[in-house]
Amino acid sequence: MKRSSYPERHYVAFPIQPKMKKNFSIYPQFQISDWQQMDRFIAMTHGENHALRNRPLFDWFFLRNKNKEMANLIVAYEGDKLISLLGYLPTQFLWGSEEISGVWMAHWMTMEGYRFGIGALLMKKITEMFPVVAGQGASLMNQEIVTKMKFKFLEKIPKVVYVFNHDKVEQFFNYRIEKKDDILLERCAVAKETTAITRENFNPDWNLYPSLKYGTLRDSDYLNYRYIDYPFFKYNIFIEGEAVSPVLLVARIVETSKGIRVARILEFFFPEDESGKKRGLSLVKKCLTFFKQHNCDYADFYCNSNTHLNLLLEANFTNENVGALPSLLDPIDMSRRFQNLELFVSSELKAKYPNCENEFVVTRADGDQDRPNESYRNI
C-alpha cells in the first residue's frame, strides 16, 4: 500500500491581510517554551477549569512529533499577543488504495473581541496544509464556517445502544425501550481483555474490511498510541482471531458523577465475510456479558458505518436517534444531544476517489471527543 508523507512545514509567519485594520500573523505550530502564554489564553477564553490547562493532557494531544519543542496548533497573533488557535492531531488515513497523511482537528479557540473572521482564516490555513481534515463536535459558529468552506457536514453520527438496567435508565433519562431477551448473555463466555497489541496478534489485511477503506487507519501503531499508551483512561481492548483477520472491540466503562455506568464502545470492526461476521457477533455478545458483569447500565456506540451498526442491531442493540441519552458524560450534559462530523477532502483526492466523502467512516474515538473534562482534576 502506498504511503504518502506529511507536507513540509516551514515555521515562519503567514502574513494575513483580511479586511481588518490590525496586523496579524499566523504560524503552523506553537512554540511550547511559551506555555505560560498558552495557559493564560486557555483560561481567558474557556475558563480556569478547562481540561487543556492540564499539561500532560495538552502534551498528549499536541506534542506528537519528534520535535517536542513545537506543538501542533495553528496560532494567530496580534503582535506578540496570542488571539486564536486551532489544534490538530496528525493522523494516517486509509484512503482507497493508499495511505494519506491528514489531521483530526482538536480545539478551536479565539479571544473575545477577535471573533470576526480570524478563526475562519485558521480553518482555511489547515485545509491548505493537509489533504484530509476532519473534526467532531462542531459548534454552531463552526458549522456555519465549514459549510461556507464546502466541508461535508454530517449533523448526526448514528448511535446504537444496549440497555442493561431499563428501570434506572428510564428514571434518569425518561428513556424507555422494549426489553430485549438477554438470557443468552447468561450462558455466554466473558470476553478476555488484551493487554498488548503487536503484529503477532493484530496485523489486518485491510482488503478484508472494505467498509473501512476511507477513514482513520486503525493499525497497531494507532491503537497502541490511542489506547494502550493513553495516560488518563483505562480502555478495555478485546481482540479475537488470526492477526491478519482479527475482530476488535475497544470500550471504556464510564463511572459518571450521577451514578450511571456506561460502556462507551469506541471501536468495533470485523472481516466482512460470513465467517468474520459470525466472529464479530460472537465477540459482541461476550463483551456485553463483560459489561453486564461490571454493572453497566447501558452501552453505546457512535459510528456511521451501516455494516457495523447492523451487526450490533443483530446483537439486540437499538437505534437511539432522538438524543434521549447523553452524548457528553464527563459531566453528564444534555445540552448537546448528538455528535456531528465535519470533513474536508482536497479536490485532487476527490477527483481520484469520487465517492470518498460519502464512504468516510467515523467513530466516537476519532479526534478529541473521548477525553477527560470534569474528571481531569483527578489526573
PDB file of C-alpha atoms in Angstrom, residues 16-251:
ATOM      1  CA  ILE A  16      -2.729  37.896   6.925  1.00  0.00           C
ATOM      2  CA  GLN A  17      -4.390  40.793   5.173  1.00  0.00           C
ATOM      3  CA  PRO A  18      -8.117  40.412   5.741  1.00  0.00           C
ATOM      4  CA  LYS A  19     -10.496  43.348   5.829  1.00  0.00           C
ATOM      5  CA  MET A  20      -9.197  44.306   9.253  1.00  0.00           C
ATOM      6  CA  LYS A  21      -7.370  47.395  10.432  1.00  0.00           C
ATOM      7  CA  LYS A  22      -4.860  45.449  12.547  1.00  0.00           C
ATOM      8  CA  ASN A  23      -1.894  43.327  11.534  1.00  0.00           C
ATOM      9  CA  PHE A  24      -1.974  39.613  12.290  1.00  0.00           C
ATOM     10  CA  SER A  25       0.435  36.727  11.790  1.00  0.00           C
ATOM     11  CA  ILE A  26      -0.390  33.021  11.621  1.00  0.00           C
ATOM     12  CA  TYR A  27       2.053  30.214  12.395  1.00  0.00           C
ATOM     13  CA  PRO A  28       1.528  26.481  11.651  1.00  0.00           C
ATOM     14  CA  GLN A  29       2.819  25.379  15.083  1.00  0.00           C
ATOM     15  CA  PHE A  30       3.111  26.739  18.621  1.00  0.00           C
ATOM     16  CA  GLN A  31       6.429  27.080  20.434  1.00  0.00           C
ATOM     17  CA  ILE A  32       5.985  25.124  23.665  1.00  0.00           C
ATOM     18  CA  SER A  33       8.503  27.289  25.533  1.00  0.00           C
ATOM     19  CA  ASP A  34       5.684  29.871  25.559  1.00  0.00           C
ATOM     20  CA  TRP A  35       3.462  27.539  27.637  1.00  0.00           C
ATOM     21  CA  GLN A  36       2.585  30.196  30.207  1.00  0.00           C
ATOM     22  CA  GLN A  37       1.107  32.334  27.445  1.00  0.00           C
ATOM     23  CA  MET A  38      -0.917  29.353  26.184  1.00  0.00           C
ATOM     24  CA  ASP A  39      -2.104  28.540  29.706  1.00  0.00           C
ATOM     25  CA  ARG A  40      -3.343  32.105  30.241  1.00  0.00           C
ATOM     26  CA  PHE A  41      -5.015  32.122  26.814  1.00  0.00           C
ATOM     27  CA  ILE A  42      -6.996  28.930  27.534  1.00  0.00           C
ATOM     28  CA  ALA A  43      -8.069  30.229  30.945  1.00  0.00           C
ATOM     29  CA  MET A  44      -9.250  33.530  29.453  1.00  0.00           C
ATOM     30  CA  THR A  45     -11.150  32.016  26.515  1.00  0.00           C
ATOM     31  CA  HIS A  46     -12.588  28.881  28.127  1.00  0.00           C
ATOM     32  CA  GLY A  47     -12.298  29.305  31.890  1.00  0.00           C
ATOM     33  CA  GLU A  48      -9.938  28.428  34.711  1.00  0.00           C
ATOM     34  CA  ASN A  49     -11.085  24.808  34.847  1.00  0.00           C
ATOM     35  CA  HIS A  50     -10.672  23.872  31.183  1.00  0.00           C
ATOM     36  CA  ALA A  51      -9.119  20.428  30.753  1.00  0.00           C
ATOM     37  CA  LEU A  52      -6.381  21.576  28.361  1.00  0.00           C
ATOM     38  CA  ARG A  53      -4.737  23.540  31.168  1.00  0.00           C
ATOM     39  CA  ASN A  54      -3.634  20.141  32.427  1.00  0.00           C
ATOM     40  CA  ARG A  55      -0.169  19.984  30.897  1.00  0.00           C
ATOM     41  CA  PRO A  56       0.094  16.156  30.480  1.00  0.00           C
ATOM     42  CA  LEU A  57      -3.244  16.178  28.642  1.00  0.00           C
ATOM     43  CA  PHE A  58      -2.151  19.084  26.437  1.00  0.00           C
ATOM     44  CA  ASP A  59       1.131  17.323  25.633  1.00  0.00           C
ATOM     45  CA  TRP A  60      -0.582  14.027  24.749  1.00  0.00           C
ATOM     46  CA  PHE A  61      -2.759  15.821  22.240  1.00  0.00           C
ATOM     47  CA  PHE A  62      -0.328  18.216  20.637  1.00  0.00           C
ATOM     48  CA  LEU A  63       3.282  17.044  21.132  1.00  0.00           C
ATOM     49  CA  ARG A  64       3.175  14.036  18.816  1.00  0.00           C
ATOM     50  CA  ASN A  65       6.135  14.918  16.639  1.00  0.00           C
ATOM     51  CA  LYS A  66       9.788  14.064  17.230  1.00  0.00           C
ATOM     52  CA  ASN A  67      10.421  17.746  17.863  1.00  0.00           C
ATOM     53  CA  LYS A  68       8.854  18.238  21.299  1.00  0.00           C
ATOM     54  CA  GLU A  69       9.540  21.975  21.180  1.00  0.00           C
ATOM     55  CA  MET A  70       6.733  22.609  18.691  1.00  0.00           C
ATOM     56  CA  ALA A  71       3.065  21.812  19.393  1.00  0.00           C
ATOM     57  CA  ASN A  72       0.526  21.010  16.681  1.00  0.00           C
ATOM     58  CA  LEU A  73      -1.599  24.134  16.872  1.00  0.00           C
ATOM     59  CA  ILE A  74      -2.076  26.740  14.196  1.00  0.00           C
ATOM     60  CA  VAL A  75      -1.841  30.017  16.122  1.00  0.00           C
ATOM     61  CA  ALA A  76      -2.673  33.618  15.295  1.00  0.00           C
ATOM     62  CA  TYR A  77      -1.008  36.626  16.907  1.00  0.00           C
ATOM     63  CA  GLU A  78      -1.615  40.330  17.003  1.00  0.00           C
ATOM     64  CA  GLY A  79       1.927  41.469  17.562  1.00  0.00           C
ATOM     65  CA  ASP A  80       3.077  39.279  20.454  1.00  0.00           C
ATOM     66  CA  LYS A  81      -0.474  38.617  21.693  1.00  0.00           C
ATOM     67  CA  LEU A  82      -1.957  35.150  21.105  1.00  0.00           C
ATOM     68  CA  ILE A  83      -5.517  35.691  19.893  1.00  0.00           C
ATOM     69  CA  SER A  84      -6.656  32.422  18.247  1.00  0.00           C
ATOM     70  CA  LEU A  85      -5.683  28.777  17.820  1.00  0.00           C
ATOM     71  CA  LEU A  86      -6.749  25.630  16.020  1.00  0.00           C
ATOM     72  CA  GLY A  87      -5.267  22.342  17.248  1.00  0.00           C
ATOM     73  CA  TYR A  88      -4.728  19.288  15.071  1.00  0.00           C
ATOM     74  CA  LEU A  89      -3.782  15.640  15.511  1.00  0.00           C
ATOM     75  CA  PRO A  90      -1.584  14.271  12.677  1.00  0.00           C
ATOM     76  CA  THR A  91      -3.270  11.061  11.517  1.00  0.00           C
ATOM     77  CA  GLN A  92      -2.702   8.400   8.903  1.00  0.00           C
ATOM     78  CA  PHE A  93      -5.878   7.783   6.918  1.00  0.00           C
ATOM     79  CA  LEU A  94      -6.685   4.693   4.905  1.00  0.00           C
ATOM     80  CA  TRP A  95      -7.804   6.143   1.574  1.00  0.00           C
ATOM     81  CA  GLY A  96      -8.851   3.636  -1.040  1.00  0.00           C
ATOM     82  CA  SER A  97      -5.657   2.002  -2.273  1.00  0.00           C
ATOM     83  CA  GLU A  98      -3.217   4.174  -0.321  1.00  0.00           C
ATOM     84  CA  GLU A  99      -2.457   5.849   2.977  1.00  0.00           C
ATOM     85  CA  ILE A 100      -2.805   9.618   3.307  1.00  0.00           C
ATOM     86  CA  SER A 101      -1.361  11.893   5.969  1.00  0.00           C
ATOM     87  CA  GLY A 102      -4.055  14.229   7.248  1.00  0.00           C
ATOM     88  CA  VAL A 103      -5.374  15.558  10.549  1.00  0.00           C
ATOM     89  CA  TRP A 104      -8.216  15.465  13.002  1.00  0.00           C
ATOM     90  CA  MET A 105      -8.929  18.930  14.341  1.00  0.00           C
ATOM     91  CA  ALA A 106      -8.892  19.299  18.121  1.00  0.00           C
ATOM     92  CA  HIS A 107      -9.961  22.518  19.853  1.00  0.00           C
ATOM     93  CA  TRP A 108     -10.659  25.857  18.212  1.00  0.00           C
ATOM     94  CA  MET A 109     -10.391  28.920  20.444  1.00  0.00           C
ATOM     95  CA  THR A 110     -10.440  32.657  19.777  1.00  0.00           C
ATOM     96  CA  MET A 111     -10.059  35.534  22.206  1.00  0.00           C
ATOM     97  CA  GLU A 112     -13.224  37.560  22.782  1.00  0.00           C
ATOM     98  CA  GLY A 113     -13.070  40.724  20.735  1.00  0.00           C
ATOM     99  CA  TYR A 114     -11.396  38.943  17.802  1.00  0.00           C
ATOM    100  CA  ARG A 115     -14.248  36.676  16.739  1.00  0.00           C
ATOM    101  CA  PHE A 116     -14.849  38.423  13.450  1.00  0.00           C
ATOM    102  CA  GLY A 117     -13.047  36.240  10.943  1.00  0.00           C
ATOM    103  CA  ILE A 118      -9.663  35.215  12.339  1.00  0.00           C
ATOM    104  CA  GLY A 119     -10.927  31.721  13.227  1.00  0.00           C
ATOM    105  CA  ALA A 120     -12.069  31.156   9.659  1.00  0.00           C
ATOM    106  CA  LEU A 121      -8.573  32.046   8.458  1.00  0.00           C
ATOM    107  CA  LEU A 122      -7.144  29.288  10.644  1.00  0.00           C
ATOM    108  CA  MET A 123      -9.628  26.836   9.133  1.00  0.00           C
ATOM    109  CA  LYS A 124      -8.584  27.928   5.662  1.00  0.00           C
ATOM    110  CA  LYS A 125      -4.910  27.518   6.549  1.00  0.00           C
ATOM    111  CA  ILE A 126      -5.357  23.939   7.789  1.00  0.00           C
ATOM    112  CA  THR A 127      -7.042  22.944   4.515  1.00  0.00           C
ATOM    113  CA  GLU A 128      -4.008  24.324   2.681  1.00  0.00           C
ATOM    114  CA  MET A 129      -1.653  22.277   4.858  1.00  0.00           C
ATOM    115  CA  PHE A 130      -3.389  18.873   4.642  1.00  0.00           C
ATOM    116  CA  PRO A 131      -5.425  16.975   2.015  1.00  0.00           C
ATOM    117  CA  VAL A 132      -7.774  15.448   4.610  1.00  0.00           C
ATOM    118  CA  VAL A 133      -9.100  17.445   7.571  1.00  0.00           C
ATOM    119  CA  ALA A 134     -11.806  16.046   9.854  1.00  0.00           C
ATOM    120  CA  GLY A 135     -13.413  17.089  13.111  1.00  0.00           C
ATOM    121  CA  GLN A 136     -16.189  16.246  15.541  1.00  0.00           C
ATOM    122  CA  GLY A 137     -18.307  18.278  17.920  1.00  0.00           C
ATOM    123  CA  ALA A 138     -18.551  21.422  15.778  1.00  0.00           C
ATOM    124  CA  SER A 139     -20.284  24.391  17.408  1.00  0.00           C
ATOM    125  CA  LEU A 140     -22.983  26.360  15.584  1.00  0.00           C
ATOM    126  CA  MET A 141     -20.430  29.036  14.683  1.00  0.00           C
ATOM    127  CA  ASN A 142     -18.005  26.422  13.403  1.00  0.00           C
ATOM    128  CA  GLN A 143     -20.746  24.703  11.397  1.00  0.00           C
ATOM    129  CA  GLU A 144     -21.520  27.944   9.593  1.00  0.00           C
ATOM    130  CA  ILE A 145     -17.861  28.418   8.670  1.00  0.00           C
ATOM    131  CA  VAL A 146     -17.212  24.878   7.421  1.00  0.00           C
ATOM    132  CA  THR A 147     -20.421  24.908   5.382  1.00  0.00           C
ATOM    133  CA  LYS A 148     -19.244  28.024   3.556  1.00  0.00           C
ATOM    134  CA  MET A 149     -15.859  26.337   3.028  1.00  0.00           C
ATOM    135  CA  LYS A 150     -17.553  23.347   1.343  1.00  0.00           C
ATOM    136  CA  PHE A 151     -16.768  20.828   4.075  1.00  0.00           C
ATOM    137  CA  LYS A 152     -19.026  17.803   4.087  1.00  0.00           C
ATOM    138  CA  PHE A 153     -21.105  18.054   7.261  1.00  0.00           C
ATOM    139  CA  LEU A 154     -22.931  15.202   8.987  1.00  0.00           C
ATOM    140  CA  GLU A 155     -25.284  16.605  11.600  1.00  0.00           C
ATOM    141  CA  LYS A 156     -25.822  13.334  13.468  1.00  0.00           C
ATOM    142  CA  ILE A 157     -23.384  10.451  13.685  1.00  0.00           C
ATOM    143  CA  PRO A 158     -25.707   7.447  14.161  1.00  0.00           C
ATOM    144  CA  LYS A 159     -25.761   5.861  17.609  1.00  0.00           C
ATOM    145  CA  VAL A 160     -26.905   2.466  18.854  1.00  0.00           C
ATOM    146  CA  VAL A 161     -27.397   1.470  22.499  1.00  0.00           C
ATOM    147  CA  TYR A 162     -27.823  -1.669  24.559  1.00  0.00           C
ATOM    148  CA  VAL A 163     -29.698  -1.152  27.835  1.00  0.00           C
ATOM    149  CA  PHE A 164     -28.982  -3.451  30.774  1.00  0.00           C
ATOM    150  CA  ASN A 165     -30.798  -1.591  33.560  1.00  0.00           C
ATOM    151  CA  HIS A 166     -34.050  -0.423  31.992  1.00  0.00           C
ATOM    152  CA  ASP A 167     -35.580   0.980  35.175  1.00  0.00           C
ATOM    153  CA  LYS A 168     -32.541   3.071  36.066  1.00  0.00           C
ATOM    154  CA  VAL A 169     -32.129   4.424  32.540  1.00  0.00           C
ATOM    155  CA  GLU A 170     -35.818   5.347  32.419  1.00  0.00           C
ATOM    156  CA  GLN A 171     -35.600   7.034  35.814  1.00  0.00           C
ATOM    157  CA  PHE A 172     -32.577   9.162  34.882  1.00  0.00           C
ATOM    158  CA  PHE A 173     -33.322   9.963  31.235  1.00  0.00           C
ATOM    159  CA  ASN A 174     -37.027   9.216  30.713  1.00  0.00           C
ATOM    160  CA  TYR A 175     -35.927   6.782  28.030  1.00  0.00           C
ATOM    161  CA  ARG A 176     -37.815   3.541  27.731  1.00  0.00           C
ATOM    162  CA  ILE A 177     -37.267   0.828  25.151  1.00  0.00           C
ATOM    163  CA  GLU A 178     -38.611  -2.650  24.891  1.00  0.00           C
ATOM    164  CA  LYS A 179     -36.628  -5.112  26.972  1.00  0.00           C
ATOM    165  CA  LYS A 180     -34.615  -7.490  24.832  1.00  0.00           C
ATOM    166  CA  ASP A 181     -34.146 -11.139  25.700  1.00  0.00           C
ATOM    167  CA  ASP A 182     -30.634 -11.292  27.140  1.00  0.00           C
ATOM    168  CA  ILE A 183     -30.931 -14.791  28.572  1.00  0.00           C
ATOM    169  CA  LEU A 184     -28.258 -15.834  26.090  1.00  0.00           C
ATOM    170  CA  LEU A 185     -25.817 -13.487  27.838  1.00  0.00           C
ATOM    171  CA  GLU A 186     -26.183 -15.572  30.989  1.00  0.00           C
ATOM    172  CA  ARG A 187     -24.806 -18.548  29.094  1.00  0.00           C
ATOM    173  CA  CYS A 188     -22.224 -16.606  27.118  1.00  0.00           C
ATOM    174  CA  ALA A 189     -18.496 -16.639  27.844  1.00  0.00           C
ATOM    175  CA  VAL A 190     -16.949 -13.381  29.031  1.00  0.00           C
ATOM    176  CA  ALA A 191     -14.641 -11.593  26.610  1.00  0.00           C
ATOM    177  CA  LYS A 192     -10.973 -11.689  27.597  1.00  0.00           C
ATOM    178  CA  GLU A 193      -9.075  -8.416  27.541  1.00  0.00           C
ATOM    179  CA  THR A 194      -5.923  -7.870  25.516  1.00  0.00           C
ATOM    180  CA  THR A 195      -3.040  -6.188  27.316  1.00  0.00           C
ATOM    181  CA  ALA A 196      -0.722  -5.743  24.317  1.00  0.00           C
ATOM    182  CA  ILE A 197      -1.257  -5.011  20.634  1.00  0.00           C
ATOM    183  CA  THR A 198       1.515  -6.391  18.444  1.00  0.00           C
ATOM    184  CA  ARG A 199       1.861  -7.508  14.862  1.00  0.00           C
ATOM    185  CA  GLU A 200       1.663 -11.072  16.201  1.00  0.00           C
ATOM    186  CA  ASN A 201      -1.949 -10.594  17.316  1.00  0.00           C
ATOM    187  CA  PHE A 202      -3.069  -7.629  15.180  1.00  0.00           C
ATOM    188  CA  ASN A 203      -1.879  -7.091  11.602  1.00  0.00           C
ATOM    189  CA  PRO A 204      -5.064  -6.797   9.490  1.00  0.00           C
ATOM    190  CA  ASP A 205      -5.298  -7.255   5.758  1.00  0.00           C
ATOM    191  CA  TRP A 206      -7.465  -4.192   5.155  1.00  0.00           C
ATOM    192  CA  ASN A 207      -8.886  -5.730   1.984  1.00  0.00           C
ATOM    193  CA  LEU A 208     -10.989  -7.867   4.346  1.00  0.00           C
ATOM    194  CA  TYR A 209     -12.555  -4.706   5.830  1.00  0.00           C
ATOM    195  CA  PRO A 210     -13.959  -2.821   2.799  1.00  0.00           C
ATOM    196  CA  SER A 211     -16.220  -0.595   4.899  1.00  0.00           C
ATOM    197  CA  LEU A 212     -13.107   0.975   6.465  1.00  0.00           C
ATOM    198  CA  LYS A 213     -11.405   1.947   3.212  1.00  0.00           C
ATOM    199  CA  TYR A 214     -11.881   5.660   3.936  1.00  0.00           C
ATOM    200  CA  GLY A 215     -11.113   6.791   7.467  1.00  0.00           C
ATOM    201  CA  THR A 216      -8.553   6.685  10.262  1.00  0.00           C
ATOM    202  CA  LEU A 217      -6.009   3.903   9.716  1.00  0.00           C
ATOM    203  CA  ARG A 218      -6.663   1.745  12.776  1.00  0.00           C
ATOM    204  CA  ASP A 219      -3.406  -0.187  12.672  1.00  0.00           C
ATOM    205  CA  SER A 220      -1.339  -1.360  15.645  1.00  0.00           C
ATOM    206  CA  ASP A 221       0.622   1.920  15.834  1.00  0.00           C
ATOM    207  CA  TYR A 222      -2.581   3.910  16.079  1.00  0.00           C
ATOM    208  CA  LEU A 223      -4.273   1.575  18.574  1.00  0.00           C
ATOM    209  CA  ASN A 224      -1.230   1.488  20.830  1.00  0.00           C
ATOM    210  CA  TYR A 225      -0.891   5.263  20.962  1.00  0.00           C
ATOM    211  CA  ARG A 226      -4.626   5.866  21.226  1.00  0.00           C
ATOM    212  CA  TYR A 227      -5.499   3.250  23.851  1.00  0.00           C
ATOM    213  CA  ILE A 228      -2.585   1.306  25.347  1.00  0.00           C
ATOM    214  CA  ASP A 229      -0.412   4.386  25.892  1.00  0.00           C
ATOM    215  CA  TYR A 230      -3.239   6.753  26.796  1.00  0.00           C
ATOM    216  CA  PRO A 231      -2.245   8.179  30.198  1.00  0.00           C
ATOM    217  CA  PHE A 232      -5.685   9.130  31.530  1.00  0.00           C
ATOM    218  CA  PHE A 233      -8.308   6.435  30.921  1.00  0.00           C
ATOM    219  CA  LYS A 234      -8.263   2.660  31.116  1.00  0.00           C
ATOM    220  CA  TYR A 235      -9.638   1.125  27.954  1.00  0.00           C
ATOM    221  CA  ASN A 236     -10.914  -2.426  27.644  1.00  0.00           C
ATOM    222  CA  ILE A 237      -9.441  -3.960  24.481  1.00  0.00           C
ATOM    223  CA  PHE A 238     -10.700  -7.226  23.033  1.00  0.00           C
ATOM    224  CA  ILE A 239      -9.109  -8.968  20.037  1.00  0.00           C
ATOM    225  CA  GLU A 240     -10.021 -12.393  18.686  1.00  0.00           C
ATOM    226  CA  GLY A 241      -8.963 -14.351  15.598  1.00  0.00           C
ATOM    227  CA  GLU A 242      -5.881 -14.540  13.418  1.00  0.00           C
ATOM    228  CA  ALA A 243      -3.602 -11.498  13.246  1.00  0.00           C
ATOM    229  CA  VAL A 244      -4.376 -10.969   9.574  1.00  0.00           C
ATOM    230  CA  SER A 245      -8.152 -11.092  10.108  1.00  0.00           C
ATOM    231  CA  PRO A 246      -8.899 -10.045  13.693  1.00  0.00           C
ATOM    232  CA  VAL A 247     -12.181  -8.982  15.247  1.00  0.00           C
ATOM    233  CA  LEU A 248     -11.658  -5.976  17.530  1.00  0.00           C
ATOM    234  CA  LEU A 249     -13.741  -4.116  20.092  1.00  0.00           C
ATOM    235  CA  VAL A 250     -12.499  -1.288  22.336  1.00  0.00           C
ATOM    236  CA  ALA A 251     -14.580   0.237  25.106  1.00  0.00           C
TER     237      ALA A 251
END
